[in-house]
PDB file of C-alpha atoms in Angstrom:
ATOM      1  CA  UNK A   1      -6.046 -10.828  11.922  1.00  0.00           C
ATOM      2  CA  UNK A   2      -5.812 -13.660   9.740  1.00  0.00           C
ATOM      3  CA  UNK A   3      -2.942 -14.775   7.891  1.00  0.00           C
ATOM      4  CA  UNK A   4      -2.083 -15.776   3.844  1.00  0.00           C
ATOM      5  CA  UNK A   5       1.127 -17.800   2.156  1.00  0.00           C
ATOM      6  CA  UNK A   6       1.449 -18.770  -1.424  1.00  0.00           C
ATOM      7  CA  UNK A   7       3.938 -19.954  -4.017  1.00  0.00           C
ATOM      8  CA  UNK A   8       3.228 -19.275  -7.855  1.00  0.00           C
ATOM      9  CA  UNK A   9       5.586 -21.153 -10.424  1.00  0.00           C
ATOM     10  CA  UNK A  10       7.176 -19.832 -13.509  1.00  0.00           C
ATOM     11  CA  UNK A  11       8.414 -23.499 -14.195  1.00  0.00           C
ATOM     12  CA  UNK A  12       7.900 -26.644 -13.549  1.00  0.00           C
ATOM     13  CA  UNK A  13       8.996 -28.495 -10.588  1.00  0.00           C
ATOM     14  CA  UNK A  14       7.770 -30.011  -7.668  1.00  0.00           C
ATOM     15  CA  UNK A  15       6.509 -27.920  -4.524  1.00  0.00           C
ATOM     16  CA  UNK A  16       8.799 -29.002  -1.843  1.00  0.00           C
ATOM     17  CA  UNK A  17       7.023 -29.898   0.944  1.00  0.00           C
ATOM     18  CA  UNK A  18       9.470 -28.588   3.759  1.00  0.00           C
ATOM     19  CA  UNK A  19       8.995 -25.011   2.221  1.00  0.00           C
ATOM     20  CA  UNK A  20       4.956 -25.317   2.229  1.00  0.00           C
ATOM     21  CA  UNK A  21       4.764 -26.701   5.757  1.00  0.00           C
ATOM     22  CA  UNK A  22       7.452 -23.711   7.208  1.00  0.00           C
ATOM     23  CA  UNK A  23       5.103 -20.722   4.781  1.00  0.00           C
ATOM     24  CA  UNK A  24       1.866 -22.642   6.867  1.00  0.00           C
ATOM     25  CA  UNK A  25       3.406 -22.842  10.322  1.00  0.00           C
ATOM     26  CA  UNK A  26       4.917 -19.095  10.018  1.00  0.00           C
ATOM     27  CA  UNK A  27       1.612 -17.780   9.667  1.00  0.00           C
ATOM     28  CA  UNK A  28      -0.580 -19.832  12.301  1.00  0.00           C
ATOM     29  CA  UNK A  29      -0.242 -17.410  14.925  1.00  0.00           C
ATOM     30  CA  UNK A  30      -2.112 -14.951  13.178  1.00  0.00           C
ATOM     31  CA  UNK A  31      -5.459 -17.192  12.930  1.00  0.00           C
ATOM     32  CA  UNK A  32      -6.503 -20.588  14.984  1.00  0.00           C
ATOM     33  CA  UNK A  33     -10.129 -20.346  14.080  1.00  0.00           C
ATOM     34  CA  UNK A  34      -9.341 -22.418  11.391  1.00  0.00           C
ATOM     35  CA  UNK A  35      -6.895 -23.037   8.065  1.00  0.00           C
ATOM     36  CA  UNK A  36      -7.049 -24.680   4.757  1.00  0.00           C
ATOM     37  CA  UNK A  37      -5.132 -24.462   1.360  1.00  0.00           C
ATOM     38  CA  UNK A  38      -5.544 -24.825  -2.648  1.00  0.00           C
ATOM     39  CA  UNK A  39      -2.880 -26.661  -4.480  1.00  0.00           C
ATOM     40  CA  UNK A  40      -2.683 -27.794  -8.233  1.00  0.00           C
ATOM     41  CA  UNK A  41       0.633 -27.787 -10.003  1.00  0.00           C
ATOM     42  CA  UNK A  42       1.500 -23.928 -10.690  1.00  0.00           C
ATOM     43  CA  UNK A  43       0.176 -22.899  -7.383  1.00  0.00           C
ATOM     44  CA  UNK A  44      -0.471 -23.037  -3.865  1.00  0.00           C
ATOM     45  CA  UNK A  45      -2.228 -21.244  -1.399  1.00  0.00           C
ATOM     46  CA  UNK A  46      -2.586 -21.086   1.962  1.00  0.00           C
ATOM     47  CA  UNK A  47      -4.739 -19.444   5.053  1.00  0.00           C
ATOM     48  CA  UNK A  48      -5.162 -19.193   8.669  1.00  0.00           C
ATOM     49  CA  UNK A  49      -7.646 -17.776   9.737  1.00  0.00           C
ATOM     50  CA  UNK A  50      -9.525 -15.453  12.702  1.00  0.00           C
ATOM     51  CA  UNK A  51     -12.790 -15.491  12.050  1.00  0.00           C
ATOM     52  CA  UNK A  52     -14.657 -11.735  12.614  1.00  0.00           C
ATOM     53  CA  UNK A  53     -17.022 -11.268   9.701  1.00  0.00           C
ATOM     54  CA  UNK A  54     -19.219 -14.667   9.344  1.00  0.00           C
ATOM     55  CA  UNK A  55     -17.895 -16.759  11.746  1.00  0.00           C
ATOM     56  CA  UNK A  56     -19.339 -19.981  10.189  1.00  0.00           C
ATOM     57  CA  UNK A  57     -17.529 -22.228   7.698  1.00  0.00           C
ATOM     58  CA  UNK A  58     -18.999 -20.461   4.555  1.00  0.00           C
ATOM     59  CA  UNK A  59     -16.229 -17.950   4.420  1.00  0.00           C
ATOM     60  CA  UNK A  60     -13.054 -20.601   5.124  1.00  0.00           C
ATOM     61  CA  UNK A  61     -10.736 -19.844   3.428  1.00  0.00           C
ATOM     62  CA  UNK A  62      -9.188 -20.207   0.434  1.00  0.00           C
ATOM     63  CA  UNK A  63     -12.069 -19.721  -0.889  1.00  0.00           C
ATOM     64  CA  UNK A  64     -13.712 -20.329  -4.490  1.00  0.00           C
ATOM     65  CA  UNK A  65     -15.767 -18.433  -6.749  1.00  0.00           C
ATOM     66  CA  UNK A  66     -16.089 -20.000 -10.362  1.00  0.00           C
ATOM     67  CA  UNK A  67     -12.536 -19.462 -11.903  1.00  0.00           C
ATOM     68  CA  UNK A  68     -10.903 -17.418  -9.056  1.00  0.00           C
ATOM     69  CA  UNK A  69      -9.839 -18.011  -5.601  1.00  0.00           C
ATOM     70  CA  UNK A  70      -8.547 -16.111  -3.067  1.00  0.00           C
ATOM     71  CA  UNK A  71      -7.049 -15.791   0.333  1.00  0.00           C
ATOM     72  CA  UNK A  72      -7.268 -12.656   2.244  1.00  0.00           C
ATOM     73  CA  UNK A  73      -6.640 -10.990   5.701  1.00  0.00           C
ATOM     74  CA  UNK A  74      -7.997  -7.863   7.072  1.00  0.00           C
ATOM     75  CA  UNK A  75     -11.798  -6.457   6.918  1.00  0.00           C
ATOM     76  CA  UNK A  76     -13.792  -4.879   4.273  1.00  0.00           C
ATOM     77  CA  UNK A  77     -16.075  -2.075   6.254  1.00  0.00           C
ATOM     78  CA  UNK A  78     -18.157  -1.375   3.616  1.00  0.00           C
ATOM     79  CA  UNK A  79     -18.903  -4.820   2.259  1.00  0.00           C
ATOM     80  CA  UNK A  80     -22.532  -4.976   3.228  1.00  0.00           C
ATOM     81  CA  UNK A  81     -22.623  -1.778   0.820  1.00  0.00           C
ATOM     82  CA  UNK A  82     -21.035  -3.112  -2.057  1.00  0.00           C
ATOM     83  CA  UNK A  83     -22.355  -6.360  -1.459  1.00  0.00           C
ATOM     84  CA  UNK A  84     -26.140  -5.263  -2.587  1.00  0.00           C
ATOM     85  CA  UNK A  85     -24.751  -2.877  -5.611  1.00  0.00           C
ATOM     86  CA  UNK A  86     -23.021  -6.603  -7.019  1.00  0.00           C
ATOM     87  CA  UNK A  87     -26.416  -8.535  -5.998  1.00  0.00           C
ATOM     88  CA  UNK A  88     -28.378  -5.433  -8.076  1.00  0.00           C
ATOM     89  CA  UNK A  89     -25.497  -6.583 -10.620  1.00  0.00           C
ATOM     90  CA  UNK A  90     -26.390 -10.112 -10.986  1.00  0.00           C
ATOM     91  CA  UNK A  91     -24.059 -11.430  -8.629  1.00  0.00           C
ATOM     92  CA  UNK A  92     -25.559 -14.064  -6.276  1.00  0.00           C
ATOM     93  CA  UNK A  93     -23.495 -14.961  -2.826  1.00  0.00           C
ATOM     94  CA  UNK A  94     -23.339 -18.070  -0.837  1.00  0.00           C
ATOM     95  CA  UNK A  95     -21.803 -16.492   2.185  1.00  0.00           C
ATOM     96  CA  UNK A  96     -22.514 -13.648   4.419  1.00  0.00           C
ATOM     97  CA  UNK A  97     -18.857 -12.274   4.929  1.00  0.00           C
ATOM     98  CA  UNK A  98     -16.175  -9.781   3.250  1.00  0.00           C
ATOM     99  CA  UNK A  99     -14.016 -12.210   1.672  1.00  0.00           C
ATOM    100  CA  UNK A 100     -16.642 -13.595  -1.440  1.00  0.00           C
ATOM    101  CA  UNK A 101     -17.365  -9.736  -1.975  1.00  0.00           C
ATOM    102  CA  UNK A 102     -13.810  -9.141  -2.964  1.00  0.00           C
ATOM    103  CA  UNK A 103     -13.692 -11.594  -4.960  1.00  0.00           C
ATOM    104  CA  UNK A 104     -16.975 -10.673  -6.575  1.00  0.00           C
ATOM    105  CA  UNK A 105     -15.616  -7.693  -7.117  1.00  0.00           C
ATOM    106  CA  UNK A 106     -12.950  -8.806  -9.057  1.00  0.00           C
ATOM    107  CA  UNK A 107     -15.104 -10.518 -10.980  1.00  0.00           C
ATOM    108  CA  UNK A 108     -17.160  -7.400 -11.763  1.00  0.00           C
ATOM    109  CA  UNK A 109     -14.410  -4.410 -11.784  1.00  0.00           C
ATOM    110  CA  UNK A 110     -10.948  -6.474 -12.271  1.00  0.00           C
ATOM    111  CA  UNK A 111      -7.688  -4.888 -11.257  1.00  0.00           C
ATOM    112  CA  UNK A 112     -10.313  -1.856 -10.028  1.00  0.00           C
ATOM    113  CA  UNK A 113     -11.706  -3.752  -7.392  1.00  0.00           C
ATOM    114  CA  UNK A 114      -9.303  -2.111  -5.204  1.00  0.00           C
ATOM    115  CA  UNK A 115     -10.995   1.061  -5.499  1.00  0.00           C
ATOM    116  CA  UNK A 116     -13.872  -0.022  -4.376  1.00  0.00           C
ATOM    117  CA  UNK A 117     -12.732  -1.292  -1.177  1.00  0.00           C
ATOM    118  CA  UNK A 118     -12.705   0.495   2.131  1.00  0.00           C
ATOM    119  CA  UNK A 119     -11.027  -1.307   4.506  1.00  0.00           C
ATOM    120  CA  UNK A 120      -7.788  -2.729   5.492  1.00  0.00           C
ATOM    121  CA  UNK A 121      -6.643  -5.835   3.679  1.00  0.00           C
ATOM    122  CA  UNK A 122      -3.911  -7.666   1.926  1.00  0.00           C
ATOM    123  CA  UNK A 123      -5.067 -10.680  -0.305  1.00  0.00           C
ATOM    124  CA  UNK A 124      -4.069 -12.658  -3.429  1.00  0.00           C
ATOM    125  CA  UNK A 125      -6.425 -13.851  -5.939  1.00  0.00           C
ATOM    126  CA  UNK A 126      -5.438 -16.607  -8.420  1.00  0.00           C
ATOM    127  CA  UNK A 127      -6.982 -17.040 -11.828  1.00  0.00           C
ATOM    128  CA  UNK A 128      -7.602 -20.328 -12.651  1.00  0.00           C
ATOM    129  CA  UNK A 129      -7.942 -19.909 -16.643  1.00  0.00           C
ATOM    130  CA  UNK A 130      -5.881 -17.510 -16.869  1.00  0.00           C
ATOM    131  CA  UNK A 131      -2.621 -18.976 -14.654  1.00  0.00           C
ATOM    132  CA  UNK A 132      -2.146 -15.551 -13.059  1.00  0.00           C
ATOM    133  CA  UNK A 133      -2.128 -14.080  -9.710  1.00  0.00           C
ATOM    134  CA  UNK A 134      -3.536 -10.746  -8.251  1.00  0.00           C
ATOM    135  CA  UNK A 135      -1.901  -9.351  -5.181  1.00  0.00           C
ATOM    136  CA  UNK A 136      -2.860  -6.147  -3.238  1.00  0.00           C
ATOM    137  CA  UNK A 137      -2.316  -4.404  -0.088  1.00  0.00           C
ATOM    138  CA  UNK A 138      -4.391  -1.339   1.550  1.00  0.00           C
ATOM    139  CA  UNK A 139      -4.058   2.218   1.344  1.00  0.00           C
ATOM    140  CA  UNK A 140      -1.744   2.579   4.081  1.00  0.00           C
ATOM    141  CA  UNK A 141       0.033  -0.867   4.446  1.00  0.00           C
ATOM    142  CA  UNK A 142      -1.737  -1.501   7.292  1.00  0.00           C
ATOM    143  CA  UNK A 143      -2.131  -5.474   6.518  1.00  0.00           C
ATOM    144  CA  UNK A 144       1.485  -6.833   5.567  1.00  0.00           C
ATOM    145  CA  UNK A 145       2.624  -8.490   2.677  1.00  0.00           C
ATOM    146  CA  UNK A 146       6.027 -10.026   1.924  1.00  0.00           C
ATOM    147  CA  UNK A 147       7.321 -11.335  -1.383  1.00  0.00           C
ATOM    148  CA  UNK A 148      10.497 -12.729  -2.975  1.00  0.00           C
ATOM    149  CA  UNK A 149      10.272 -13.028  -6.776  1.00  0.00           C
ATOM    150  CA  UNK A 150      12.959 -15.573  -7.765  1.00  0.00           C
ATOM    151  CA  UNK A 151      13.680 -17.072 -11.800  1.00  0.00           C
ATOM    152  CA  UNK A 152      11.588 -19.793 -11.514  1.00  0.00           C
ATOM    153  CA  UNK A 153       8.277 -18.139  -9.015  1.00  0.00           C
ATOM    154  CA  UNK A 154       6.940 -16.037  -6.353  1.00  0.00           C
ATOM    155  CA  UNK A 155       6.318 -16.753  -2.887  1.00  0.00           C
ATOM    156  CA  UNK A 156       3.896 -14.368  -0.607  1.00  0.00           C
ATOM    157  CA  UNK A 157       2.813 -14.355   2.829  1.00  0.00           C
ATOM    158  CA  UNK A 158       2.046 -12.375   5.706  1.00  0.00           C
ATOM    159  CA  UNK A 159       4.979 -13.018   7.799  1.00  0.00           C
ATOM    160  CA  UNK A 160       8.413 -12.759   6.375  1.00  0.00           C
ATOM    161  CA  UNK A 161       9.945 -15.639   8.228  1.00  0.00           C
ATOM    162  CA  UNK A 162       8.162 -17.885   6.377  1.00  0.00           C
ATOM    163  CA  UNK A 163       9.613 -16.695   3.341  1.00  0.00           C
ATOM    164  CA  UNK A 164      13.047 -16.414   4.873  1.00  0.00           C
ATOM    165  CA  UNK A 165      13.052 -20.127   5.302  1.00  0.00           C
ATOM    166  CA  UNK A 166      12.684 -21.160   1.948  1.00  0.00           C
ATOM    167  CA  UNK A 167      15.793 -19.436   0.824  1.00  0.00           C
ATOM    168  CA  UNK A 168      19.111 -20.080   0.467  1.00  0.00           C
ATOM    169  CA  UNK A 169      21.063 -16.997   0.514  1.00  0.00           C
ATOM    170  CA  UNK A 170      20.185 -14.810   3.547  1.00  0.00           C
ATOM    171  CA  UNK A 171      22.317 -11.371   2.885  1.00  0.00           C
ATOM    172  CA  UNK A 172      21.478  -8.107   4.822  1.00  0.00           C
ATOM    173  CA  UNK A 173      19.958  -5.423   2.916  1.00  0.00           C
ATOM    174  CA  UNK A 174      22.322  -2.594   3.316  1.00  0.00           C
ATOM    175  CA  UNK A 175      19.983   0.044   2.161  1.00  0.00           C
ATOM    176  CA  UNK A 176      17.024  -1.451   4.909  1.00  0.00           C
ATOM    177  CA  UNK A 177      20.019  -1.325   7.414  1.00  0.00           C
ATOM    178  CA  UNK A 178      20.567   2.319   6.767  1.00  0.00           C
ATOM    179  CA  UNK A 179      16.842   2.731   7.188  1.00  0.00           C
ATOM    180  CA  UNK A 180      16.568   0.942  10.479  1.00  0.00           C
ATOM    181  CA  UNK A 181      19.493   3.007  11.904  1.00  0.00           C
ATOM    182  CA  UNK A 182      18.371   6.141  10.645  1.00  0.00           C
ATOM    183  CA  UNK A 183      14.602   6.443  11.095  1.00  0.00           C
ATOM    184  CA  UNK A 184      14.734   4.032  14.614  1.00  0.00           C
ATOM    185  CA  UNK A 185      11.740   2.743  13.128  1.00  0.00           C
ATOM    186  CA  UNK A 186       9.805   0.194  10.834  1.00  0.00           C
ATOM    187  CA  UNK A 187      12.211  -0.224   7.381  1.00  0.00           C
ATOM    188  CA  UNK A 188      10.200   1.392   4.449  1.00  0.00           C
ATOM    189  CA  UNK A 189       8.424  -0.154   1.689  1.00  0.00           C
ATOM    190  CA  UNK A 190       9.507  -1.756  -0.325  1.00  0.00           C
ATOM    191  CA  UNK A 191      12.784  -2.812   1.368  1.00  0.00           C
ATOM    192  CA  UNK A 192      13.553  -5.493   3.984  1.00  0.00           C
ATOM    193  CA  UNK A 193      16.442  -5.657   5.982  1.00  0.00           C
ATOM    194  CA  UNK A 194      17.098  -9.123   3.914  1.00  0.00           C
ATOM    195  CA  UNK A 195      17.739  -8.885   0.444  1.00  0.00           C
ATOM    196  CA  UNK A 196      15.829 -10.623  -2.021  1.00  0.00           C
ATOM    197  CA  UNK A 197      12.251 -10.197   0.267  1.00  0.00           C
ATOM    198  CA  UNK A 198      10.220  -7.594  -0.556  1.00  0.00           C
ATOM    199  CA  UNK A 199       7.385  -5.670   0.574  1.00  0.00           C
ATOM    200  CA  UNK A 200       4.876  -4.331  -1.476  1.00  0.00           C
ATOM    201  CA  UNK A 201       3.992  -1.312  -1.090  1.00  0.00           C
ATOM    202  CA  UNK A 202       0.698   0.266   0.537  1.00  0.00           C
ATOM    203  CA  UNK A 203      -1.775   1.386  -2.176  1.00  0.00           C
ATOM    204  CA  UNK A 204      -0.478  -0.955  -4.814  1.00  0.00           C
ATOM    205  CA  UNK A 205      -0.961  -3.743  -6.599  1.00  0.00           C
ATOM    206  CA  UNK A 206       0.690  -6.462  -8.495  1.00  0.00           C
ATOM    207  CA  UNK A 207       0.143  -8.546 -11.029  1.00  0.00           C
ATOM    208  CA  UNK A 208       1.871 -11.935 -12.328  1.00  0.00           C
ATOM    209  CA  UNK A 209       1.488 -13.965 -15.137  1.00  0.00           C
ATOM    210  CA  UNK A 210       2.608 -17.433 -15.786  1.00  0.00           C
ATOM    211  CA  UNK A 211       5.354 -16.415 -17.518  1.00  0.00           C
ATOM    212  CA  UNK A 212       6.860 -14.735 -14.955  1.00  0.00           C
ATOM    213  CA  UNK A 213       6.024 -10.984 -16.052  1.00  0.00           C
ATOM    214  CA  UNK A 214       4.916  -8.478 -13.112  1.00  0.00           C
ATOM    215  CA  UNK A 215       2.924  -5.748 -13.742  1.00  0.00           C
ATOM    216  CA  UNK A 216       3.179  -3.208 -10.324  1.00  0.00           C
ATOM    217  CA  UNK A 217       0.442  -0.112  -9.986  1.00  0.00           C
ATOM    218  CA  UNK A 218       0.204   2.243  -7.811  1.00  0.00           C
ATOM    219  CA  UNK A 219      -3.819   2.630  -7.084  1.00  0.00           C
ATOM    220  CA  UNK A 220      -3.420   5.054  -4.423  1.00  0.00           C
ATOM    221  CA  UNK A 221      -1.278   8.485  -3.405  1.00  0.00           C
ATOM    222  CA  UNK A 222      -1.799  10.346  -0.515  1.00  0.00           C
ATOM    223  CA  UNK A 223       0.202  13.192  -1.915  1.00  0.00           C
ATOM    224  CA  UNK A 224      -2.229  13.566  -4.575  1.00  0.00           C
ATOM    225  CA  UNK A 225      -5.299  14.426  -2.517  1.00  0.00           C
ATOM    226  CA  UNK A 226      -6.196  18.298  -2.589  1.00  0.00           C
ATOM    227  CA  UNK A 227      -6.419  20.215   0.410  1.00  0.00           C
ATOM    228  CA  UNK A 228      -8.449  23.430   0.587  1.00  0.00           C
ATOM    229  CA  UNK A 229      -8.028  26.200   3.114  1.00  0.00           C
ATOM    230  CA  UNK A 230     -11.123  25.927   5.491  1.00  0.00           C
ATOM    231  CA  UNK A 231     -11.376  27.321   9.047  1.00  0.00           C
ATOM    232  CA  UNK A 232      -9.985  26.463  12.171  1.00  0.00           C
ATOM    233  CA  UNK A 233     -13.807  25.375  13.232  1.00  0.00           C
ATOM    234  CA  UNK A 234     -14.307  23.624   9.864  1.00  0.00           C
ATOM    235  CA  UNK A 235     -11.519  21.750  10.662  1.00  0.00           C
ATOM    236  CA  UNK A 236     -12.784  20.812  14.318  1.00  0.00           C
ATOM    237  CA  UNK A 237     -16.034  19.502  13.034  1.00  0.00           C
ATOM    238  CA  UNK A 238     -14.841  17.672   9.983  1.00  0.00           C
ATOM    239  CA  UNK A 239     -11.640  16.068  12.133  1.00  0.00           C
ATOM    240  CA  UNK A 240     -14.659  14.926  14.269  1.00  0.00           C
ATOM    241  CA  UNK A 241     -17.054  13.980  12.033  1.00  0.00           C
ATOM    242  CA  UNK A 242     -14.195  11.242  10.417  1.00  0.00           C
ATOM    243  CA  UNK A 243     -13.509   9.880  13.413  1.00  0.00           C
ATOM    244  CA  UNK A 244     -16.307   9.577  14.496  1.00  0.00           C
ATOM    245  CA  UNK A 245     -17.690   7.387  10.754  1.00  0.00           C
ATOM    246  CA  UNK A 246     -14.381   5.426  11.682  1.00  0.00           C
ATOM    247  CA  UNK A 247     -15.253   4.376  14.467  1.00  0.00           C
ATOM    248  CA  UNK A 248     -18.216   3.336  13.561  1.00  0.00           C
ATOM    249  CA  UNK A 249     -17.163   1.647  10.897  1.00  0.00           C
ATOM    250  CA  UNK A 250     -15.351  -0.645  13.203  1.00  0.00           C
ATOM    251  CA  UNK A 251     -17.267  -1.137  16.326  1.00  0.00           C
ATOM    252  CA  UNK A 252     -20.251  -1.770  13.644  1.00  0.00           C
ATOM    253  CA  UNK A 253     -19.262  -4.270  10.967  1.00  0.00           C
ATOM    254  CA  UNK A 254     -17.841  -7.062  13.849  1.00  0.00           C
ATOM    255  CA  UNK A 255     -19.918 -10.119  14.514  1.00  0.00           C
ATOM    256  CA  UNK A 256     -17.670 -11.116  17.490  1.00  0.00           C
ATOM    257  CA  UNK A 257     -17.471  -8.373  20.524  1.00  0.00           C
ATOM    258  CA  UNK A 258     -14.433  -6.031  20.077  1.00  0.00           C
ATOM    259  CA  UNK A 259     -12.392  -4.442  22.336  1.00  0.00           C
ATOM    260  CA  UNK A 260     -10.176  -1.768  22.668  1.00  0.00           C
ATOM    261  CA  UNK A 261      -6.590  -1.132  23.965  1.00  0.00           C
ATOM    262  CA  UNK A 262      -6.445   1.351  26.192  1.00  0.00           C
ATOM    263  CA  UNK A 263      -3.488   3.008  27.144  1.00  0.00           C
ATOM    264  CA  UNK A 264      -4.466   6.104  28.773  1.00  0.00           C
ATOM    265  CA  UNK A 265      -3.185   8.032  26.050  1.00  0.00           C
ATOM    266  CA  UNK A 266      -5.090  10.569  24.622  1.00  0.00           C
ATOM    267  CA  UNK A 267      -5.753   8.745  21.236  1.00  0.00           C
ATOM    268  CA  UNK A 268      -6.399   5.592  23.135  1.00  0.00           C
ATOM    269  CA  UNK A 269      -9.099   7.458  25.540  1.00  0.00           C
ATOM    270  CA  UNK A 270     -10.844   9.718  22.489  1.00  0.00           C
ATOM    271  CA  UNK A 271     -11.708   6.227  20.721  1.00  0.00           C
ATOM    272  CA  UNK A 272     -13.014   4.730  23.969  1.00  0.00           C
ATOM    273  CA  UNK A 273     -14.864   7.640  25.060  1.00  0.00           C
ATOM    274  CA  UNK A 274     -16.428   8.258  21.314  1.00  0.00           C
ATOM    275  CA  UNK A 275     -17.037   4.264  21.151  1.00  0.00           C
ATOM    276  CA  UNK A 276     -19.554   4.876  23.780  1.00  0.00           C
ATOM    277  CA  UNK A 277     -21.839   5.843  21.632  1.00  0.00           C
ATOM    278  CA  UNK A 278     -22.313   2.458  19.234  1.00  0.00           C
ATOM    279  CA  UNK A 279     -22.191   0.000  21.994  1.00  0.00           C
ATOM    280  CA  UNK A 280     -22.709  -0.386  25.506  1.00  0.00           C
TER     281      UNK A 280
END
């Protein structure tokens, strides 16, 4: 778990300081391995992070690759396997982490990039030629994001009370309220329960130009994946077989030990039990 802030101007003005240091301090719970930012004067960007894949200094964050940086939290599981198709590219990489393969992915596939990934991630990559930002979130919304577009810029981060400090109206969402009450659960994207933050929503992505235009795509629907009639034993052995590739996937790609949470549930116990088999 790591975490990311940022504010992108429309404008100009000057950052004020109070909002930077409360988007920084929101976020430092999620990350204490270490932290850094990027500032120039249309944007800044900051990380915290907890250091998983390449523990060592290379993969700080945010980090940058010739025009682009980014800051990103979650894990790429397949990023040793993209990694060599962008080296057979002609991409070359100074670090032995996730993060510089997203953004060399970028660099290779743009806006598709996404597609690419398998993982769990939310990150923002800024465009330093081009004065535009690139935000994403997973599949599922697994990694949050929170935004509040306002006339003059954007601000992002991982934790919406850092965004809730640097505005001046607070007003309850009715619509989130009706949610919360209704479902007794987490409010839906893309609603908050304050108005004015935002989430974006899992599977998308969204872009933002200087001049203030957004450009929001959905990349992924589960609705649109097919389902074919199979067997009740086809479906034993194929429910199996992805769990078991998932959990590899994530006992596998860690270079610090990982644990699990076990509740005695059956979920909880299935992954232990299965885990067995990876690592001792």
């Amino acid at each position: 778990m790591c975490g990311i802030c940022g504010e992108f101007k429309f404008q100009d003005y000057s950052f004020n300081e109070n909002e930077l240091n409360n988007l920084m301090s929101s976020i430092s719970n999620r990350g204490r391995d270490s932290h850094g930012v990027f500032r120039n004067k249309d944007v800044f960007l900051g990380h915290h992070r907890l250091s998983i894949i390449d523990t060592s200094s290379n993969s700080n964050q945010p980090m940058k690759v010739d025009d682009y940086i980014i800051v990103f939290n979650g894990i790429i599981y397949n990023y040793q396997d993209l990694r060599n198709k962008l080296i057979a590219k002609g991409h070359v990489f100074k670090s032995s982490g996730d993060t510089e393969v997203i953004i060399k992915s970028f660099i290779e596939f743009g806006d598709n990039c996404v597609n690419h990934l398998d993982g769990v991630f939310s990150f923002c990559i800024y465009d330093c030629v081009k004065k535009n930002i690139f935000l994403a979130r997973d599949r599922l919304g697994i990694k949050p994001l929170y935004y509040s577009m306002e006339k003059n810029r954007i601000i992002f981060s991982s934790a919406m009370r850092g965004i809730l400090n640097c505005k001046k109206k607070k007003q309850i969402n009715p619509i989130a309220l009706h949610y919360q009450f209704t479902l007794h659960s987490v409010v839906p994207a893309p609603h908050t329960i304050i108005n004015g933050i935002n989430k974006l929503e899992p599977g998308h992505t969204l872009n933002i130009s200087k001049s203030g235009n957004k450009y929001l795509k959905k990349y992924f629907d589960i609705n649109s994946i097919e389902i074919s009639e199979i067997s009740d034993d086809e479906i034993i052995n194929k429910s199996k077989h992805l769990l078991k590739e998932a959990i590899g996937k994530r006992i596998n790609v860690s270079d610090v030990p990982v644990g699990i949470l076990l509740s005695g549930g059956l979920d909880s116990s299935l992954i232990t039990a299965m885990s067995k088999e990876y690592k001792e």
